[in-house]
XYZ file of N, CA and C in Angstrom:
567
model
N 99.881 112.010 100.056
C 99.244 110.745 100.188
C 99.144 110.333 101.610
N 98.064 109.774 102.017
C 97.873 109.313 103.447
C 98.795 108.086 103.664
N 99.221 107.911 104.881
C 100.142 106.804 105.248
C 99.569 105.432 104.817
N 98.307 105.224 105.082
C 97.719 103.910 104.709
C 97.764 103.748 103.232
N 97.477 104.737 102.395
C 97.503 104.601 100.995
C 98.900 104.370 100.436
N 99.863 105.122 101.050
C 101.267 105.011 100.659
C 101.790 103.593 100.980
N 101.445 103.024 102.140
C 101.787 101.722 102.522
C 101.225 100.656 101.538
N 99.947 100.822 101.333
C 99.251 99.894 100.318
C 99.963 99.989 98.955
N 100.265 101.139 98.524
C 100.949 101.275 97.221
C 102.297 100.635 97.209
N 103.000 100.638 98.367
C 104.319 99.976 98.484
C 104.158 98.492 98.820
N 102.975 97.976 99.070
C 102.778 96.585 99.324
C 103.173 96.209 100.759
N 103.055 97.173 101.690
C 103.382 96.870 103.073
C 102.232 97.331 103.916
N 102.257 97.017 105.193
C 101.260 97.477 106.153
C 102.047 98.241 107.280
N 101.314 99.240 107.844
C 101.832 99.955 108.962
C 101.483 99.317 110.256
N 102.509 99.053 111.029
C 102.238 98.311 112.328
C 102.218 99.402 113.432
N 101.038 99.737 113.890
C 100.750 100.751 114.909
C 101.627 100.532 116.178
N 101.612 99.331 116.632
C 102.346 98.970 117.880
C 103.915 99.084 117.695
N 104.338 98.762 116.483
C 105.754 98.961 116.211
C 106.139 100.426 116.166
N 105.231 101.296 115.623
C 105.450 102.728 115.617
C 105.623 103.205 117.049
N 104.704 102.777 117.943
C 104.731 103.191 119.343
C 105.997 102.713 119.993
N 106.438 101.453 119.707
C 107.664 100.906 120.297
C 108.881 101.709 119.806
N 108.883 101.890 118.529
C 110.068 102.696 117.937
C 110.143 104.122 118.568
N 108.950 104.791 118.771
C 108.997 106.060 119.401
C 109.519 106.036 120.772
N 109.162 105.022 121.542
C 109.610 104.827 122.920
C 111.124 104.659 122.897
N 111.667 103.921 121.983
C 113.101 103.633 121.921
C 113.858 104.895 121.519
N 113.325 105.633 120.500
C 113.949 106.800 119.996
C 113.956 107.930 120.958
N 112.903 108.031 121.872
C 112.852 109.163 122.808
C 113.339 108.847 124.202
N 113.732 107.616 124.393
C 114.245 107.218 125.652
C 115.475 108.090 125.978
N 115.568 108.673 127.178
C 116.699 109.513 127.594
C 116.801 110.790 126.750
N 115.696 111.272 126.168
C 115.698 112.516 125.432
C 114.848 113.544 126.139
N 115.323 114.729 126.184
C 114.557 115.771 126.830
C 113.475 116.354 125.911
N 113.657 116.180 124.592
C 112.723 116.781 123.608
C 112.786 115.872 122.399
N 111.552 115.664 121.849
C 111.473 114.935 120.596
C 110.200 115.503 119.898
N 110.132 115.407 118.572
C 109.082 115.947 117.791
C 108.594 114.791 116.851
N 107.374 114.498 116.843
C 106.821 113.554 115.898
C 105.895 114.273 114.983
N 106.212 114.255 113.709
C 105.439 115.110 112.736
C 104.392 114.173 112.016
N 103.179 114.589 111.991
C 102.142 113.974 111.238
C 102.267 114.265 109.773
N 101.420 113.706 108.992
C 101.446 113.938 107.526
C 100.047 114.127 106.973
N 99.764 115.249 106.380
C 98.522 115.375 105.711
C 97.408 115.907 106.468
N 97.563 116.196 107.760
C 96.493 116.687 108.528
C 96.208 115.844 109.769
N 95.302 116.342 110.648
C 95.071 115.700 111.915
C 94.328 114.309 111.728
N 93.241 114.346 111.015
C 92.366 113.161 110.905
C 92.740 112.312 109.709
N 94.000 111.809 109.593
C 94.473 111.104 108.435
C 94.731 109.661 108.944
N 94.326 108.649 108.107
C 94.503 107.254 108.548
C 95.978 106.802 108.457
N 96.377 106.024 109.530
C 97.692 105.393 109.533
C 97.538 104.030 108.865
N 96.509 103.285 109.299
C 96.260 102.013 108.729
C 94.749 101.909 108.511
N 94.243 100.709 108.352
C 92.859 100.510 108.001
C 91.904 100.886 109.144
N 92.421 100.925 110.362
C 91.504 101.240 111.554
C 91.956 102.349 112.394
N 93.190 102.856 112.263
C 93.712 103.864 113.169
C 94.071 105.168 112.431
N 94.075 106.224 113.106
C 94.379 107.572 112.592
C 95.437 108.204 113.370
N 96.071 109.285 112.843
C 97.146 109.981 113.582
C 96.745 110.334 114.993
N 95.539 110.841 115.236
C 95.144 111.123 116.643
C 95.272 109.922 117.579
N 94.962 108.711 117.018
C 95.089 107.470 117.832
C 96.510 107.318 118.340
N 97.472 107.647 117.496
C 98.844 107.412 117.839
C 99.194 108.531 118.877
N 98.754 109.788 118.716
C 99.010 110.796 119.630
C 98.416 110.491 121.032
N 97.293 109.953 121.071
C 96.645 109.552 122.232
C 97.407 108.414 122.916
N 97.768 107.416 122.179
C 98.504 106.299 122.684
C 99.848 106.708 123.350
N 100.490 107.726 122.661
C 101.765 108.182 123.203
C 101.646 109.343 124.152
N 100.402 109.854 124.313
C 100.126 111.018 125.148
C 100.994 112.197 124.819
N 100.953 112.649 123.605
C 101.758 113.717 123.040
C 101.032 115.012 123.072
N 101.644 116.081 123.408
C 101.056 117.445 123.155
C 101.029 117.642 121.628
N 100.188 118.529 121.168
C 99.972 118.715 119.752
C 100.322 120.212 119.338
N 100.973 120.338 118.259
C 101.217 121.717 117.628
C 100.412 121.635 116.321
N 99.506 122.538 116.173
C 98.598 122.609 115.041
C 99.198 123.590 113.991
N 99.354 123.083 112.710
C 99.700 123.990 111.626
C 98.388 124.352 110.907
N 98.239 125.663 110.844
C 96.985 126.207 110.169
C 97.349 126.801 108.854
N 96.773 126.159 107.780
C 96.953 126.794 106.472
C 96.036 127.985 106.339
N 96.688 129.119 106.210
C 95.998 130.448 106.239
C 95.376 130.738 104.837
N 94.106 130.494 104.796
C 93.337 130.642 103.570
C 91.840 130.768 103.954
N 90.965 130.912 103.067
C 89.571 130.912 103.296
C 89.143 129.660 104.005
N 88.464 129.754 105.121
C 87.913 128.566 105.865
C 88.887 128.137 106.968
N 90.022 128.875 107.143
C 91.084 128.395 108.119
C 90.579 128.498 109.640
N 89.736 129.430 109.916
C 89.233 129.566 111.232
C 88.438 128.311 111.595
N 87.521 128.038 110.749
C 86.613 126.861 110.945
C 87.467 125.580 111.090
N 88.372 125.417 110.153
C 89.193 124.175 110.106
C 89.998 124.131 111.396
N 90.638 125.242 111.804
C 91.508 125.182 112.985
C 90.698 124.962 114.246
N 89.519 125.569 114.397
C 88.727 125.387 115.595
C 88.163 123.987 115.673
N 87.758 123.404 114.530
C 87.251 122.050 114.577
C 88.383 121.072 114.981
N 89.598 121.359 114.469
C 90.731 120.491 114.747
C 91.078 120.531 116.324
N 91.087 121.835 116.753
C 91.357 122.073 118.216
C 90.299 121.386 119.089
N 89.040 121.341 118.635
C 88.033 120.623 119.354
C 88.252 119.166 119.383
N 88.735 118.586 118.262
C 89.012 117.171 118.160
C 90.194 116.851 119.077
N 91.227 117.671 119.054
C 92.356 117.422 119.945
C 91.948 117.357 121.369
N 91.204 118.392 121.803
C 90.677 118.454 123.196
C 89.723 117.258 123.554
N 88.879 116.832 122.620
C 87.962 115.788 122.767
C 88.733 114.360 123.069
N 89.951 114.333 122.464
C 90.737 113.195 122.691
C 91.561 113.240 123.949
N 91.396 114.299 124.704
C 92.133 114.456 125.948
C 93.609 114.867 125.844
N 93.938 115.460 124.643
C 95.295 115.894 124.358
C 95.391 117.386 124.589
N 96.645 117.829 124.737
C 96.889 119.225 125.009
C 97.346 119.929 123.688
N 96.729 120.998 123.294
C 97.156 121.793 122.173
C 98.195 122.713 122.718
N 99.473 122.377 122.341
C 100.581 123.148 122.845
C 100.843 124.528 122.268
N 100.364 124.650 120.939
C 100.513 125.873 120.207
C 100.083 125.644 118.809
N 100.125 126.706 118.055
C 99.750 126.638 116.582
C 100.739 127.517 115.833
N 100.879 127.131 114.501
C 101.816 127.869 113.532
C 100.890 128.178 112.356
N 100.900 129.413 111.934
C 100.180 129.819 110.716
C 101.145 129.630 109.504
N 100.528 128.995 108.518
C 101.255 128.714 107.283
C 100.534 129.501 106.150
N 101.285 130.589 105.671
C 100.632 131.396 104.545
C 100.744 130.738 103.258
N 99.809 129.748 103.018
C 99.861 129.004 101.809
C 99.179 129.721 100.655
N 98.410 130.727 101.006
C 97.711 131.550 99.966
C 98.241 132.917 100.025
N 99.234 133.294 99.151
C 99.776 134.678 99.273
C 98.761 135.764 98.891
N 97.663 135.393 98.249
C 96.633 136.354 97.763
C 95.535 136.450 98.824
N 95.644 135.802 99.933
C 94.558 135.801 101.000
C 94.405 137.216 101.488
N 93.331 137.815 101.235
C 93.104 139.246 101.393
C 92.787 139.638 102.824
N 92.297 138.660 103.698
C 91.946 138.913 105.015
C 92.838 138.242 106.028
N 94.077 138.183 105.641
C 95.060 137.450 106.522
C 95.109 137.980 107.963
N 95.269 139.282 108.177
C 95.442 139.814 109.463
C 94.158 139.607 110.356
N 92.977 139.778 109.718
C 91.800 139.463 110.478
C 91.625 138.023 110.876
N 92.043 137.100 109.999
C 91.935 135.720 110.379
C 92.996 135.324 111.352
N 94.173 135.862 111.261
C 95.212 135.551 112.320
C 94.767 136.089 113.623
N 94.225 137.285 113.667
C 93.686 137.860 114.943
C 92.619 137.033 115.539
N 91.699 136.496 114.704
C 90.634 135.602 115.166
C 91.153 134.300 115.678
N 92.185 133.796 115.061
C 92.821 132.547 115.538
C 93.489 132.843 116.908
N 94.121 133.961 117.039
C 94.729 134.347 118.392
C 93.628 134.372 119.504
N 92.469 134.939 119.133
C 91.405 135.055 120.063
C 90.721 133.718 120.435
N 90.564 132.832 119.483
C 89.719 131.676 119.701
C 90.512 130.393 119.914
N 91.706 130.221 119.428
C 92.431 129.013 119.764
C 93.003 129.012 121.141
N 92.829 127.943 121.890
C 93.241 127.844 123.276
C 94.733 127.563 123.427
N 95.546 128.166 122.597
C 96.978 127.927 122.726
C 97.696 129.091 122.011
N 98.967 129.266 122.395
C 99.719 130.381 121.778
C 100.068 130.169 120.306
N 100.230 131.258 119.594
C 100.741 131.194 118.262
C 102.282 131.117 118.376
N 102.891 130.136 117.676
C 104.348 129.904 117.723
C 105.040 130.583 116.598
N 104.237 131.127 115.683
C 104.841 131.790 114.523
C 104.004 131.709 113.316
N 104.320 132.524 112.287
C 103.615 132.465 111.036
C 104.687 132.378 109.946
N 104.602 131.355 109.165
C 105.557 131.178 108.039
C 105.045 131.948 106.857
N 105.933 132.790 106.238
C 105.544 133.700 105.151
C 105.363 132.901 103.894
N 104.627 133.485 102.834
C 104.521 132.693 101.593
C 105.970 132.495 101.015
N 106.078 131.322 100.361
C 107.364 130.977 99.778
C 107.199 131.022 98.248
N 108.150 131.732 97.623
C 108.079 131.849 96.137
C 108.193 130.486 95.488
N 109.166 129.683 95.943
C 109.384 128.389 95.249
C 109.426 127.323 96.324
N 108.242 126.740 96.671
C 108.176 125.681 97.721
C 109.210 124.596 97.413
N 109.977 124.308 98.442
C 110.986 123.204 98.293
C 111.238 122.739 99.778
N 111.986 121.689 99.943
C 112.189 121.104 101.253
C 112.886 122.116 102.127
N 113.829 122.861 101.615
C 114.598 123.838 102.358
C 113.946 125.152 102.493
N 112.888 125.428 101.792
C 112.241 126.777 101.747
C 111.692 127.218 103.085
N 110.962 126.416 103.884
C 110.527 126.918 105.175
C 111.627 127.322 106.065
N 112.702 126.526 106.155
C 113.808 126.855 107.020
C 114.485 128.140 106.542
N 114.663 128.272 105.270
C 115.323 129.540 104.748
C 114.427 130.763 104.923
N 113.102 130.555 104.949
C 112.226 131.728 105.175
C 112.258 132.143 106.620
N 112.601 131.252 107.575
C 112.667 131.583 108.962
C 114.059 131.989 109.400
N 115.089 131.615 108.659
C 116.447 131.902 108.992
C 117.111 132.510 107.770
N 118.369 132.957 107.896
C 119.019 133.556 106.790
C 119.243 132.614 105.665
N 119.475 131.363 105.935
C 119.570 130.345 104.843
C 119.464 128.960 105.513
N 119.259 127.986 104.638
C 119.175 126.602 105.046
C 120.605 126.030 105.251
N 120.846 125.380 106.421
C 122.177 124.815 106.677
C 122.285 123.480 106.098
N 123.492 123.110 105.616
C 123.697 121.814 105.030
C 123.863 120.768 106.183
N 123.781 119.506 105.826
C 123.886 118.420 106.777
C 125.328 118.494 107.465
N 126.323 118.836 106.729
C 127.680 118.904 107.307
C 127.830 120.027 108.189
N 127.155 121.231 107.897
C 127.248 122.349 108.745
C 126.563 122.094 110.066
N 125.380 121.482 110.026
C 124.694 121.067 111.244
C 125.546 120.119 112.108
N 126.063 119.147 111.451
C 126.941 118.234 112.156
C 128.092 118.904 112.835
N 128.745 119.799 112.128
C 129.882 120.514 112.733
C 129.484 121.387 113.865
N 128.266 122.030 113.775
C 127.778 122.893 114.867
C 127.478 122.000 116.080
N 126.817 120.867 115.873
C 126.501 120.019 116.982
C 127.772 119.494 117.661
N 128.761 119.129 116.892
C 130.076 118.696 117.450
C 130.677 119.844 118.281
N 130.671 121.002 117.710
C 131.287 122.152 118.443
C 130.596 122.426 119.751
N 129.294 122.361 119.785
C 128.497 122.563 121.000
C 128.823 121.480 122.023
N 128.865 120.222 121.580
C 129.131 119.109 122.443
C 130.566 119.210 123.015
N 131.496 119.657 122.173
C 132.879 119.783 122.620
C 133.022 120.982 123.625
N 132.270 122.051 123.372
C 132.404 123.257 124.171
C 131.668 123.079 125.571
N 130.667 122.192 125.605
C 129.861 122.028 126.909
C 129.779 120.514 127.190
N 130.912 119.787 127.464
C 130.817 118.434 127.688
C 130.061 118.020 129.008
N 129.997 118.941 129.922
C 129.428 118.605 131.195
C 127.867 118.685 131.113
N 127.291 119.210 130.116
C 125.866 119.368 130.014
C 125.298 118.813 128.671
N 126.102 118.226 127.833
C 125.626 117.775 126.548
C 126.100 116.350 126.230
N 125.351 115.676 125.452
C 125.693 114.342 124.952
C 125.226 114.229 123.483
N 126.128 114.019 122.544
C 125.756 113.869 121.181
C 125.740 112.458 120.762
N 124.610 112.019 120.228
C 124.461 110.602 119.768
C 124.056 110.581 118.365
N 124.361 109.377 117.754
C 123.860 109.085 116.410
C 122.627 108.250 116.630
N 121.467 108.767 116.236
C 120.230 108.058 116.459
C 119.865 107.020 115.404
N 120.510 107.159 114.214
C 120.294 106.237 113.175
C 120.877 106.835 111.917
N 120.485 106.292 110.743
C 121.005 106.791 109.506
C 119.826 106.900 108.517
N 119.939 107.909 107.615
C 118.947 108.175 106.613
C 118.845 107.018 105.718
N 117.591 106.559 105.392
C 117.461 105.444 104.504
C 117.662 105.889 103.065
N 117.620 107.147 102.762
C 117.816 107.571 101.392
C 119.236 107.836 101.047
N 120.066 108.370 101.924
C 121.483 108.606 101.558
C 122.497 108.179 102.572
N 122.005 107.499 103.680
C 122.924 106.981 104.666
C 123.581 107.944 105.609
N 123.185 109.252 105.571
C 123.725 110.260 106.500
C 123.228 110.075 107.890
N 124.070 110.383 108.831
C 123.751 110.243 110.250
C 122.591 111.196 110.674
N 121.726 110.641 111.556
C 120.683 111.374 112.190
C 121.063 111.615 113.655
N 121.351 112.836 114.059
C 121.953 113.123 115.325
C 120.896 113.574 116.340
N 121.220 113.290 117.617
C 120.442 113.797 118.728
C 121.422 114.480 119.757
N 121.153 115.718 120.092
C 122.049 116.375 121.075
C 121.157 116.520 122.351
N 121.597 115.827 123.399
C 120.877 115.988 124.688
C 121.584 117.075 125.515
N 120.806 118.057 125.950
C 121.289 119.141 126.802
C 120.603 118.990 128.162
N 121.364 118.787 129.224
C 120.759 118.403 130.537
C 121.840 118.589 131.591
N 121.345 118.710 132.828
C 122.296 118.717 133.908
C 122.918 117.334 134.152
N 122.270 116.287 133.561
C 122.717 114.894 133.669
C 122.680 114.303 132.259
N 123.572 114.606 131.397
C 123.461 114.175 129.989
C 123.845 112.720 129.670
N 124.321 112.044 130.641
C 124.783 110.596 130.365
C 123.670 109.692 130.146
């Protein structure tokens, strides 16, 4: 569901300027941050603005996720053109094998390599049972629990105190778990 439709269903409105303000606050003093869109590139945020408007406002580089299926070359190239037309940088692309029966996968991935003006960052294999943890488990041996990630972040921060700073950025609205940020820098303070 698009952000504007989800907000309308919930009886709220999306405040574009508040999103931008929160992004600035969350990314202040961070070397890296990722803002994930939902539902595609040209999806409405509110009644007048779309995800590209937010990317332009924030001057973000873009990583394009390409659903690998019939028509993916056309869709990816049109999206890349839209990204460029808005003055944004396409930082890379990820292939998502959403159709495990796609018979011309290799040909299409090769064409995307030739025609997209950015590097391929990886191809996610087809997943037998799509679930929240499935993409991570497909790329790694297994999905790590929240507690395991927290313990690993604490261990890294303790082992390298001169170049790291571990912060709690906030808390999950669904279960109250901490959302961490680990800054790695020659000046982590």
